[in-house]
Amino acid sequence: MTNITIKDIAQEANVSKTTVSRVLNDACNVDPETRKRIQGIIEKRNYSPSAVAKSLSRQESITIGVIVPDISNPFFGEALKGIIEVINNNNLAMILCNTDDDAEKDRKSLEMLKEHRVRGVIYTPAFDYSSKEDSAFFKKSLKKIVAPVVLLDRRIDFLRLDGVYFDDYQTAYDAVKKFIEAGHRKIAIINASDEKSLPRLRHQGYMQALLDAGIAPDERYHFLGDYLFKKTYEQAKIMLAMEDRPTAVLATNNTTSMGFLKALYERNEKIPDDISCIGFDKINIMDIIDIQFNYVERDAYIAGKTAMELLIKKIAFPNKSAESIFVNAPFIIKSI
Amino acid sequence: MTNITIKDIAQEANVSKTTVSRVLNDACNVDPETRKRIQGIIEKRNYSPSAVAKSLSRQESITIGVIVPDISNPFFGEALKGIIEVINNNNLAMILCNTDDDAEKDRKSLEMLKEHRVRGVIYTPAFDYSSKEDSAFFKKSLKKIVAPVVLLDRRIDFLRLDGVYFDDYQTAYDAVKKFIEAGHRKIAIINASDEKSLPRLRHQGYMQALLDAGIAPDERYHFLGDYLFKKTYEQAKIMLAMEDRPTAVLATNNTTSMGFLKALYERNEKIPDDISCIGFDKINIMDIIDIQFNYVERDAYIAGKTAMELLIKKIAFPNKSAESIFVNAPFIIKSI
DNA sequence: CTGAAAGCGCTTACAG
DNA sequence: CTGAAAGCGCTTACAG
């Protein structure tokens, strides 16, 4: 029950492997009769050529590596949908890695993709590798990958890579500005640690908007989560129990919004009556059941699709200089 | 900027490729000194062996193929998380395909996985291929795959394959029973077409529960969606506008629940006050904002993990007879 | 239009 | 403990 090979087909057709190969690859220089005969045999024997052997001999695989931190987060689910669509249209295959935002899994994934000699990589790094040791270590891992890399959603500052992002600084800035315009002064942010560039940008945007409005940022209103449910929920609980608590909250991703909402509803409080909120990312059901949930609609599908298209371009033109594409992310404001 | 090969390492270390290969594969019969020296060179040169070449020479790849119908549905997001965890633990890689429930993409995915000579496949078929032509066609596609296949969530009746499922018949039966016990008599189901085995089982369970309670099933309460948002929303709109409309609704997946809820809320009606509902699958935010949404908690993460573990077992023991594993799915009832 | 031969980068009996 | 050689299943100049 072993696989049929090109040799079997060649023998049965009384031709050389070269000729069969030509038929497989739609080369023009094959006698039409012969071609038809060979195709018949391929069909009859249910033969499909080995992508593995093809990759080896061509010195070029047809797989794209994709690394995401959390495949069960709908944001990445949507992104993957965009990515896979472009992959299919280009007759490529996707090798998927999930890192759980863990540096070790991140490294392993990079290594694995390297071993698979992927044609290119779409990469949402678990880290931004901004510390010296990290960056040296990371550069080494990444250097191994000969193929082009397109970053998705998260930057790596010290490398000039292609990437598709949302404007995190500006979005946070604009969100806070909206709060201020609506009369809020005590504005909190539930964010991840500033050590990574994505939360850092969001924090900076938040700060600047306050400063520009002449409001002194209150460090007590700066909450450190990790973009995961458990910790952001706990931070939100602390926040909501404060004596002098904020009147508006910027939740910096979908999971953070959920953590916040859980803490809020547990106190029998509601948005927007008891506190104002703007979240990054939509939460599907919210619009449907008309909870007044304000959010920034970051279209991950478009981002993923754009990233993959950029990668295709980069594969075609490896010397193309690195570019960063920013995807527009409109605010959906119900009641602030 | 080409890849370093085993030959380069061998030359630099003044040994044969065989010896380097032994070091790479942790074979015991290598002089410790030599081993250390070779490892040093591998490290220094940043060499990583080609999985492609390895697969070809070993006649055995280290990739697992996974086919899902909708990667952006959290159900499959969770399932993939379970699958990928087991894949990582076994040092395998995942090739992911998304079919959008389209038969042609389904076929293409199978073909692609075959070409990649995957070690095994986790498969949620777009079809159940119950018609004669379909099944012949499908058997041919599937026969090409020499590797073991484990079905996930959706059965294919005419083939004895391993699989991990939820008990769709029983769940639908129990849900309807709960409605009846709560006093409902006019009970609707929003389901997909009976042509596929999964919705068929659900419909059968629904029917039987009614019959067992002495209630004559009312065909007007049987709504045909497709497990996607748009159509189920439209079906729900029709249902809610009926003269003699049902008092309870069984929504047969998460997206169907959303379609139903949208139609309901658009009428300024609510669950459970205006109509009762039980949905298949949780919708994350619902518990948090304490909407009284009843559901069957199908743990896709566990299902995915179980399926992948079964596949590992099948890869290890190819002659193992096919087994079906059913994952328990408890009801979460808030108010019926 | 066709084929023999070398090569892609590994592994694996086999011999020493 | 080590290596030469054949082989995995394709592709690709090259020659005819």
XYZ file of C-alpha atoms (C1' of nucleotides) in Angstrom:
704
model
C 0.000 0.000 0.000
C 2.880 2.315 -0.778
C 2.640 5.418 -2.918
C 2.766 5.272 -6.668
C 5.679 7.175 -8.156
C 6.516 8.862 -11.367
C 8.547 5.815 -12.257
C 5.493 3.565 -12.120
C 3.626 5.871 -14.443
C 6.576 6.122 -16.808
C 6.914 2.355 -17.016
C 3.241 1.803 -17.617
C 3.271 4.444 -20.346
C 6.522 3.254 -21.852
C 8.093 6.665 -21.634
C 10.783 8.258 -19.520
C 10.217 9.927 -16.183
C 11.164 13.161 -17.904
C 8.176 12.947 -20.161
C 5.821 12.196 -17.319
C 7.289 15.123 -15.455
C 6.593 17.315 -18.451
C 2.984 16.233 -18.483
C 2.663 16.883 -14.770
C 4.005 20.364 -15.166
C 2.061 21.214 -18.305
C 5.177 21.706 -20.356
C 4.354 22.355 -23.980
C 6.867 20.070 -25.610
C 5.008 16.790 -25.384
C 3.248 14.969 -28.164
C -0.489 15.476 -27.648
C -1.148 11.780 -28.080
C 1.483 10.813 -25.550
C 0.239 13.434 -23.152
C -3.290 12.132 -23.336
C -2.126 8.582 -22.778
C -0.043 9.553 -19.785
C -2.822 11.620 -18.308
C -5.104 8.637 -18.639
C -2.732 6.450 -16.729
C -2.241 9.089 -14.040
C -5.973 9.310 -13.657
C -6.505 5.577 -13.677
C -3.770 4.870 -11.162
C -4.888 7.736 -8.971
C -1.392 9.099 -8.983
C -0.484 12.353 -7.323
C 3.092 13.546 -7.383
C 4.967 14.022 -4.137
C 5.208 17.659 -3.089
C 8.091 16.603 -0.891
C 10.195 15.285 -3.762
C 9.211 18.227 -5.893
C 10.304 20.680 -3.218
C 13.624 18.984 -2.816
C 14.475 18.838 -6.468
C 13.229 22.331 -7.193
C 14.988 23.664 -4.138
C 11.859 25.560 -3.345
C 8.886 24.520 -1.307
C 5.274 25.489 -1.780
C 4.516 26.021 1.878
C 4.001 29.240 3.775
C 4.621 29.335 7.504
C 2.218 31.207 9.745
C 2.893 31.933 13.406
C 0.121 33.303 15.609
C 0.017 33.695 19.381
C -3.516 32.435 19.961
C -5.407 30.608 17.320
C -8.572 30.459 19.413
C -8.838 34.241 19.536
C -11.328 35.271 16.830
C -9.002 38.091 15.832
C -6.476 35.554 14.611
C -9.204 33.267 13.340
C -10.291 36.046 11.011
C -6.716 36.877 10.101
C -6.051 33.255 9.218
C -9.088 33.232 7.017
C -7.674 36.129 5.029
C -4.267 34.528 4.865
C -5.518 31.136 3.783
C -7.611 32.620 1.022
C -4.572 34.152 -0.642
C -2.574 31.008 -0.007
C -5.173 28.917 -1.799
C -5.330 31.301 -4.723
C -1.607 30.844 -5.184
C -1.611 27.078 -4.876
C 0.441 27.170 -1.736
C 0.001 25.324 1.536
C 0.037 26.676 5.061
C 1.993 25.350 7.998
C 0.462 26.807 11.132
C 2.123 27.392 14.494
C 0.562 28.619 17.729
C 2.820 30.133 20.370
C 0.553 30.965 23.320
C 2.702 34.097 23.510
C 5.499 31.946 24.812
C 9.033 32.877 23.754
C 10.228 29.298 23.681
C 7.374 28.157 21.445
C 8.049 31.181 19.305
C 11.626 30.123 18.814
C 10.664 26.523 18.165
C 8.139 27.596 15.566
C 10.708 29.649 13.733
C 13.095 26.727 13.820
C 10.475 24.333 12.558
C 9.513 26.592 9.681
C 13.138 26.921 8.796
C 13.500 23.163 8.677
C 10.499 22.934 6.423
C 12.151 25.416 4.088
C 8.998 27.458 3.858
C 8.675 29.900 1.024
C 7.768 32.733 3.316
C 6.465 33.504 6.792
C 3.592 35.505 8.236
C 4.613 36.230 11.761
C 2.940 37.706 14.821
C 5.822 37.459 17.274
C 5.206 36.489 20.881
C 7.899 38.961 21.824
C 9.262 42.102 20.390
C 12.689 41.106 21.526
C 13.613 44.552 22.604
C 16.075 43.553 25.308
C 19.643 43.100 24.164
C 19.902 39.380 24.892
C 16.515 38.681 23.403
C 17.279 40.556 20.275
C 20.576 38.811 19.663
C 18.975 35.464 20.242
C 16.044 36.340 18.078
C 18.070 37.724 15.232
C 19.851 34.426 15.114
C 16.610 32.478 14.944
C 15.175 34.751 12.361
C 18.331 34.880 10.325
C 18.057 31.176 9.806
C 14.893 31.746 7.855
C 16.099 32.497 4.383
C 12.587 33.201 3.178
C 10.855 36.579 3.386
C 8.968 37.437 6.543
C 5.928 39.675 6.887
C 4.976 40.782 10.363
C 1.324 40.923 11.296
C -0.121 43.245 13.923
C 3.032 43.358 16.038
C 6.204 45.229 15.171
C 9.794 44.349 15.797
C 11.487 47.698 15.969
C 15.082 46.844 15.394
C 14.554 44.993 12.145
C 13.465 46.376 8.824
C 10.848 43.829 7.929
C 7.703 44.114 5.897
C 4.594 44.282 7.989
C 0.888 44.932 8.193
C -0.325 46.736 11.267
C -3.006 48.856 12.776
C -2.024 52.275 13.987
C -1.940 51.467 17.671
C -0.656 54.808 18.835
C -3.209 56.811 16.912
C -6.097 54.538 17.806
C -5.405 54.807 21.512
C -4.938 58.547 21.113
C -8.239 58.943 19.301
C -10.106 56.761 21.764
C -8.965 58.848 24.693
C -9.792 61.990 22.781
C -13.330 60.726 22.296
C -13.627 60.113 26.013
C -12.400 63.604 26.756
C -14.748 65.190 24.259
C -17.571 63.330 25.956
C -16.591 64.997 29.197
C -14.508 62.307 30.864
C -11.462 63.250 32.896
C -10.691 60.082 34.811
C -9.730 57.729 32.027
C -8.156 54.336 32.627
C -6.353 51.965 30.322
C -6.127 48.218 30.763
C -3.117 47.303 28.739
C -0.287 44.786 28.636
C 3.200 45.594 29.816
C 5.105 48.411 28.143
C 7.939 46.020 27.540
C 6.411 45.057 24.245
C 6.087 47.591 21.498
C 2.409 47.063 20.764
C 1.164 47.894 24.275
C 3.816 50.551 24.533
C 2.447 52.360 21.513
C -1.046 52.134 22.890
C 0.075 53.473 26.210
C 1.915 56.328 24.557
C -1.136 57.272 22.535
C -3.223 57.207 25.682
C -0.753 59.413 27.557
C -0.336 61.915 24.774
C -4.064 62.397 24.341
C -4.374 63.178 28.034
C -1.445 65.581 27.946
C -2.735 67.321 24.843
C -5.982 67.924 26.661
C -4.154 69.311 29.654
C -5.015 66.348 31.850
C -2.243 64.991 34.032
C -2.056 61.217 33.555
C -2.856 59.389 36.770
C -0.622 56.373 37.165
C -3.280 54.688 39.309
C -5.418 54.449 36.202
C -2.813 52.549 34.255
C -3.566 48.840 34.616
C -1.258 46.087 33.513
C -2.887 43.008 32.092
C -1.559 40.653 29.461
C -4.286 40.656 26.827
C -5.629 37.443 28.363
C -8.854 36.958 30.228
C -7.839 36.021 33.737
C -5.420 38.786 34.479
C -7.385 41.560 32.842
C -10.449 40.449 34.774
C -8.515 40.755 38.022
C -7.139 44.135 37.084
C -10.628 45.297 36.221
C -11.928 44.134 39.581
C -9.291 46.192 41.342
C -10.082 49.173 39.174
C -13.820 49.033 39.731
C -13.379 48.809 43.478
C -11.238 51.953 43.666
C -12.406 54.818 45.840
C -11.839 57.380 43.173
C -12.411 55.164 40.218
C -12.208 56.132 36.553
C -15.320 56.991 34.592
C -14.007 55.671 31.314
C -11.934 52.657 30.370
C -9.896 51.831 27.326
C -9.670 48.028 26.947
C -6.853 47.202 24.586
C -8.054 43.971 23.017
C -11.124 41.770 22.777
C -10.135 39.512 25.643
C -9.362 42.489 27.840
C -12.828 43.847 27.112
C -14.304 40.555 28.241
C -12.304 40.552 31.442
C -13.470 44.077 32.126
C -17.098 43.311 31.335
C -17.099 40.281 33.587
C -15.790 42.310 36.503
C -18.343 45.006 35.767
C -21.380 42.763 35.443
C -20.405 40.880 38.573
C -20.938 44.142 40.412
C -24.330 44.444 38.772
C -23.116 47.410 36.846
C -23.471 48.072 33.146
C -21.997 49.984 30.268
C -22.493 52.778 29.528
C -24.645 53.701 32.526
C -22.128 52.988 35.250
C -18.894 53.418 33.353
C -17.823 54.199 29.819
C -15.746 51.835 27.736
C -14.074 51.602 24.370
C -12.549 48.283 23.407
C -10.087 47.323 20.742
C -11.719 44.727 18.480
C -15.319 43.829 18.056
C -17.042 41.093 19.998
C -19.413 39.527 17.524
C -22.565 39.111 19.515
C -22.454 42.583 21.068
C -23.940 44.415 18.119
C -26.628 41.815 17.763
C -27.961 41.925 21.266
C -27.431 45.659 21.216
C -25.244 46.042 24.225
C -23.857 49.574 23.941
C -20.339 48.337 23.434
C -18.031 50.848 21.752
C -15.094 49.472 19.878
C -12.409 49.944 17.330
C -13.161 47.661 14.447
C -9.832 46.196 13.479
C -10.554 44.043 10.468
C -8.264 41.098 10.993
C -9.475 39.409 7.830
C -8.290 42.328 5.730
C -5.061 42.535 7.692
C -4.335 38.853 7.162
C -5.186 39.040 3.497
C -3.059 42.141 3.031
C -0.132 40.559 4.836
C -0.281 37.479 2.691
C -0.513 39.533 -0.480
C 2.509 41.479 0.646
C 4.337 38.223 1.236
C 3.488 37.002 -2.248
C 4.897 40.234 -3.616
C 8.018 39.863 -1.546
C 8.491 36.300 -2.728
C 8.227 37.466 -6.311
C 10.563 40.413 -5.733
C 12.901 39.487 -2.900
C 14.856 42.707 -3.241
C 11.825 44.899 -2.791
C 12.517 47.228 0.103
C 10.576 46.627 3.296
C 7.249 48.359 3.604
C 4.742 48.830 6.393
C 1.069 48.862 5.560
C -1.448 50.272 7.996
C -4.984 49.003 7.926
C -7.673 51.488 8.728
C -9.642 50.774 11.904
C -12.831 52.794 12.328
C -14.495 53.482 15.651
C -17.941 52.069 16.258
C -19.337 54.279 18.971
C -22.749 53.463 20.436
C -22.832 55.547 23.560
C -19.904 57.017 25.340
C 22.412 33.104 0.640
C 21.531 29.495 0.049
C 20.920 26.947 2.762
C 23.758 25.144 4.469
C 23.616 21.395 4.006
C 24.798 18.342 5.813
C 27.635 18.169 3.311
C 28.970 21.562 4.384
C 28.971 20.481 7.990
C 30.631 17.169 7.144
C 33.386 18.889 5.201
C 34.090 21.427 7.887
C 34.209 18.670 10.495
C 36.244 16.342 8.316
C 33.803 13.507 8.707
C 31.281 11.809 6.472
C 27.706 12.906 6.037
C 26.748 9.669 7.734
C 28.416 10.755 10.929
C 26.782 14.154 10.866
C 23.466 12.455 10.274
C 24.107 10.300 13.322
C 24.732 13.363 15.430
C 21.602 15.016 14.140
C 19.539 12.006 15.033
C 21.144 11.386 18.409
C 22.393 7.977 17.413
C 24.542 6.467 20.119
C 27.402 5.184 18.008
C 29.426 8.337 17.656
C 32.648 9.196 19.430
C 31.774 11.746 22.138
C 34.628 14.005 21.058
C 33.546 13.931 17.441
C 29.962 14.508 18.407
C 30.850 17.563 20.435
C 32.935 18.959 17.623
C 30.174 18.448 15.077
C 27.572 19.940 17.369
C 29.789 22.963 17.757
C 30.013 23.453 14.024
C 26.255 22.969 13.598
C 25.680 25.603 16.225
C 28.233 27.980 14.815
C 27.020 27.687 11.260
C 23.421 27.954 12.334
C 22.627 24.800 10.468
C 19.222 23.216 10.553
C 18.569 20.089 8.552
C 15.952 20.095 5.816
C 12.706 18.456 6.868
C 11.948 18.110 3.184
C 14.999 15.991 2.458
C 14.480 14.055 5.648
C 10.902 13.258 4.711
C 11.898 12.090 1.286
C 14.682 9.819 2.401
C 12.755 8.427 5.349
C 9.691 7.970 3.205
C 7.691 9.465 5.990
C 6.799 13.066 6.630
C 6.346 14.796 9.945
C 3.292 16.778 8.931
C -0.319 16.296 9.901
C -3.055 17.617 7.669
C -6.071 19.327 9.204
C -9.195 20.233 7.260
C -11.837 22.448 8.830
C -14.835 24.127 7.234
C -14.524 27.509 8.906
C -11.417 28.544 10.692
C -12.934 31.796 11.885
C -15.654 29.989 13.838
C -14.495 29.855 17.484
C -15.617 26.241 17.634
C -12.900 25.291 15.188
C -10.498 27.799 16.699
C -10.761 25.923 19.969
C -10.545 22.572 18.225
C -7.390 23.655 16.424
C -5.885 24.704 19.710
C -6.393 21.207 21.067
C -5.054 19.643 17.896
C -1.986 21.823 17.716
C -1.076 21.136 21.309
C -0.818 17.415 20.667
C 0.965 18.051 17.391
C 3.609 20.113 19.153
C 4.077 17.525 21.858
C 4.865 14.992 19.186
C 7.218 17.181 17.206
C 4.974 17.232 14.228
C 3.864 20.105 12.035
C 0.377 21.036 10.906
C -0.778 21.824 7.404
C -4.104 23.593 7.668
C -6.882 23.745 5.090
C -10.123 25.701 5.199
C -13.005 24.606 3.000
C -15.802 27.136 3.591
C -18.005 24.045 3.448
C -17.376 23.904 -0.254
C -17.118 20.471 -1.853
C -14.550 21.545 -4.404
C -12.249 23.055 -1.777
C -12.754 19.924 0.241
C -11.534 17.792 -2.619
C -8.629 20.103 -3.324
C -7.573 20.006 0.303
C -7.555 16.240 0.329
C -5.509 16.232 -2.849
C -3.037 18.729 -1.464
C -2.562 16.784 1.733
C -2.004 13.687 -0.291
C 0.683 15.418 -2.298
C 2.359 16.540 0.876
C 2.401 12.932 2.020
C 1.026 13.875 5.408
C 1.394 11.403 8.197
C -2.257 11.599 9.108
C -5.352 13.737 8.701
C -7.885 15.329 11.023
C -10.898 15.930 8.901
C -14.192 17.742 9.294
C -15.701 17.068 5.893
C -17.651 19.752 4.082
C -19.949 17.028 2.883
C -21.028 13.701 4.130
C -21.042 12.412 0.593
C -24.160 10.407 1.059
C -25.335 10.557 -2.535
C -24.071 7.801 -4.779
C -22.014 9.975 -7.112
C -20.599 11.993 -4.263
C -19.578 8.952 -2.366
C -17.801 7.324 -5.294
C -15.983 10.524 -6.025
C -15.134 11.042 -2.433
C -13.927 7.533 -1.836
C -11.518 8.025 -4.648
C -10.170 11.247 -3.153
C -9.907 9.758 0.258
C -8.400 6.527 -0.976
C -5.487 8.491 -2.302
C -4.572 9.416 1.218
C -2.543 6.509 2.420
C -2.291 7.961 5.912
C -4.819 7.403 8.680
C -7.780 9.768 8.899
C -9.679 10.807 12.006
C -13.000 12.530 11.523
C -13.905 15.421 13.767
C -17.466 16.394 14.631
C -18.965 15.195 11.355
C -19.520 11.586 10.398
C -19.225 9.879 7.072
C -21.578 6.996 7.387
C -20.464 4.695 4.635
C -16.849 4.496 5.736
C -15.443 2.903 8.823
C -13.122 5.660 9.940
C -11.960 6.693 13.362
C -13.703 9.749 14.655
C -14.425 12.050 17.558
C -17.936 13.372 17.797
C -20.580 14.794 20.020
C -23.774 12.845 20.378
C -25.888 14.982 18.112
C -28.988 12.848 18.229
C -29.058 12.587 21.998
C -28.239 16.240 22.548
C -31.096 17.383 20.352
C -33.367 14.861 22.022
C -32.429 16.044 25.504
C -32.787 19.682 24.593
C -36.300 19.176 23.331
C -37.097 17.118 26.403
C -36.003 20.014 28.576
C -38.284 22.336 26.665
C -41.185 19.951 27.105
C -40.532 19.515 30.806
C -40.594 23.280 31.125
C -44.043 23.242 29.616
C -43.358 24.080 25.997
C -45.366 22.443 23.243
C -44.541 24.554 20.214
C -40.900 23.839 19.728
C -38.940 24.884 16.660
C -35.576 23.815 15.336
C -33.319 25.921 13.148
C -31.110 23.370 11.510
C -29.206 22.737 8.304
C -30.488 20.477 5.569
C -31.144 16.830 6.384
C -28.979 15.881 3.477
C -25.960 15.880 5.725
C -25.719 13.422 8.542
C -24.968 15.890 11.309
C -28.127 17.971 10.890
C -30.059 14.813 10.122
C -29.140 13.329 13.477
C -30.114 16.513 15.223
C -33.411 16.608 13.432
C -34.093 12.983 14.292
C -33.373 13.608 17.963
C -35.687 16.591 17.894
C -38.473 14.591 16.251
C -38.152 11.613 18.533
C -38.317 13.705 21.687
C -41.527 15.253 20.473
C -43.012 11.895 19.554
C -41.998 10.356 22.863
C -43.854 13.144 24.620
C -46.914 12.576 22.494
C -46.506 15.808 20.595
C -47.064 15.705 16.869
C -44.121 17.383 15.130
C -45.233 20.466 13.241
C -43.389 20.766 9.962
C -43.877 24.534 10.021
C -41.524 24.657 12.975
C -38.725 22.957 11.112
C -36.470 25.668 9.696
C -33.693 25.037 7.237
C -30.601 27.159 7.606
C -27.036 26.259 6.794
C -25.206 26.869 10.063
C -24.158 30.276 8.745
C -25.292 33.662 9.909
C -27.165 35.153 7.018
C -29.532 32.340 6.226
C -30.299 31.409 9.804
C -31.048 35.039 10.523
C -33.548 35.103 7.682
C -35.136 31.865 8.797
C -35.440 33.231 12.315
C -37.116 36.364 11.037
C -39.728 34.278 9.272
C -40.234 32.157 12.345
C -40.670 35.080 14.703
C -43.211 36.702 12.433
C -45.433 33.602 12.321
C -49.023 33.887 13.485
C -48.836 30.826 15.634
C -45.170 31.010 16.406
C -43.184 28.589 18.549
C -42.452 29.324 22.181
C -39.107 27.555 22.194
C -36.282 27.314 19.682
C -33.430 24.901 19.298
C -30.544 26.620 17.486
C -28.154 24.010 16.221
C -24.841 25.833 16.280
C -23.255 29.026 17.557
C -23.761 30.946 14.342
C -27.363 29.859 14.145
C -27.888 31.151 17.669
C -26.500 34.488 16.593
C -28.769 34.655 13.580
C -31.732 33.875 15.784
C -30.745 36.419 18.431
C -30.302 39.134 15.859
C -33.762 38.533 14.468
C -35.167 38.484 17.987
C -33.495 41.637 19.247
C -34.446 43.491 16.106
C -38.037 42.954 17.163
C -37.178 44.346 20.562
C -37.788 40.977 22.074
C -35.552 39.083 24.476
C -34.719 35.633 25.720
C -36.117 34.113 27.802
C -39.000 36.530 28.334
C -40.412 36.498 24.837
C -39.228 33.134 23.628
C -37.144 30.266 24.971
C -33.936 29.124 23.346
C -31.273 26.482 23.675
C -28.265 26.761 21.433
C -25.583 24.318 20.495
C -22.204 25.767 21.537
C -21.394 28.517 23.914
C -20.988 32.126 22.887
C -18.204 33.412 25.052
C -19.463 36.760 26.162
C -22.969 35.548 27.014
C -22.145 34.151 30.432
C -20.205 37.259 31.295
C -22.868 39.812 30.582
C -25.384 37.382 32.024
C -27.734 37.108 29.149
C -29.899 34.113 30.003
C -28.581 32.098 27.093
C -28.994 28.352 27.475
C -26.588 26.190 25.603
C -24.970 22.855 25.128
C -21.344 23.238 25.974
C -19.522 21.280 23.328
C -15.876 21.503 24.289
C -14.168 21.773 20.947
C -10.754 22.014 22.554
C -11.187 18.597 24.153
C -12.638 17.200 20.953
C -9.689 18.451 18.914
C -7.208 17.167 21.417
C -8.918 13.792 21.599
C -9.034 13.507 17.824
C -5.367 14.249 17.513
C -4.491 11.772 20.245
C -6.532 9.178 18.427
C -4.658 9.982 15.248
C -1.321 9.530 17.002
C -2.507 6.165 18.211
C -3.635 5.207 14.733
C -0.297 6.259 13.277
C 1.473 4.082 15.795
C -0.881 1.146 15.237
C -2.206 1.399 11.701
C -4.102 -1.859 12.013
C -6.051 -0.748 15.034
C -9.726 -1.100 14.228
C -11.686 2.098 13.774
C -13.218 3.605 16.864
C -15.662 6.411 17.537
C -15.202 8.525 20.614
C -18.020 10.654 21.920
C -17.226 13.748 23.903
C -19.603 14.629 26.659
C -21.500 17.898 26.186
C -23.294 19.199 29.269
C -26.244 21.557 29.193
C -25.842 24.991 30.693
C -29.374 26.051 31.456
C -29.998 29.539 32.793
C -33.699 29.970 32.329
C -35.899 28.014 30.046
C 9.339 15.721 -29.252
C 12.101 12.479 -26.078
C 15.383 10.432 -22.708
C 19.771 9.468 -19.854
C 21.978 11.274 -16.205
C 22.981 14.195 -12.523
C 21.345 16.475 -8.676
C 18.365 18.208 -4.598
C 19.732 16.878 0.982
C 18.925 13.708 3.637
C 18.950 8.296 5.675
C 20.264 3.608 5.926
C 21.879 -0.966 5.311
C 26.389 -2.736 4.811
C 31.235 -3.333 5.331
C 35.109 -2.439 7.842
C 33.098 4.128 15.954
C 33.158 5.513 10.802
C 32.282 5.979 5.767
C 31.050 4.843 0.704
C 27.252 4.091 -1.818
C 22.611 3.585 -2.964
C 18.200 5.335 -2.596
C 13.949 8.396 -1.633
C 10.847 10.869 -6.020
C 11.060 14.405 -8.270
C 13.355 18.291 -11.879
C 16.445 20.067 -15.202
C 20.094 21.137 -18.263
C 21.851 18.751 -22.137
C 22.065 15.980 -26.165
C 19.781 14.056 -29.810
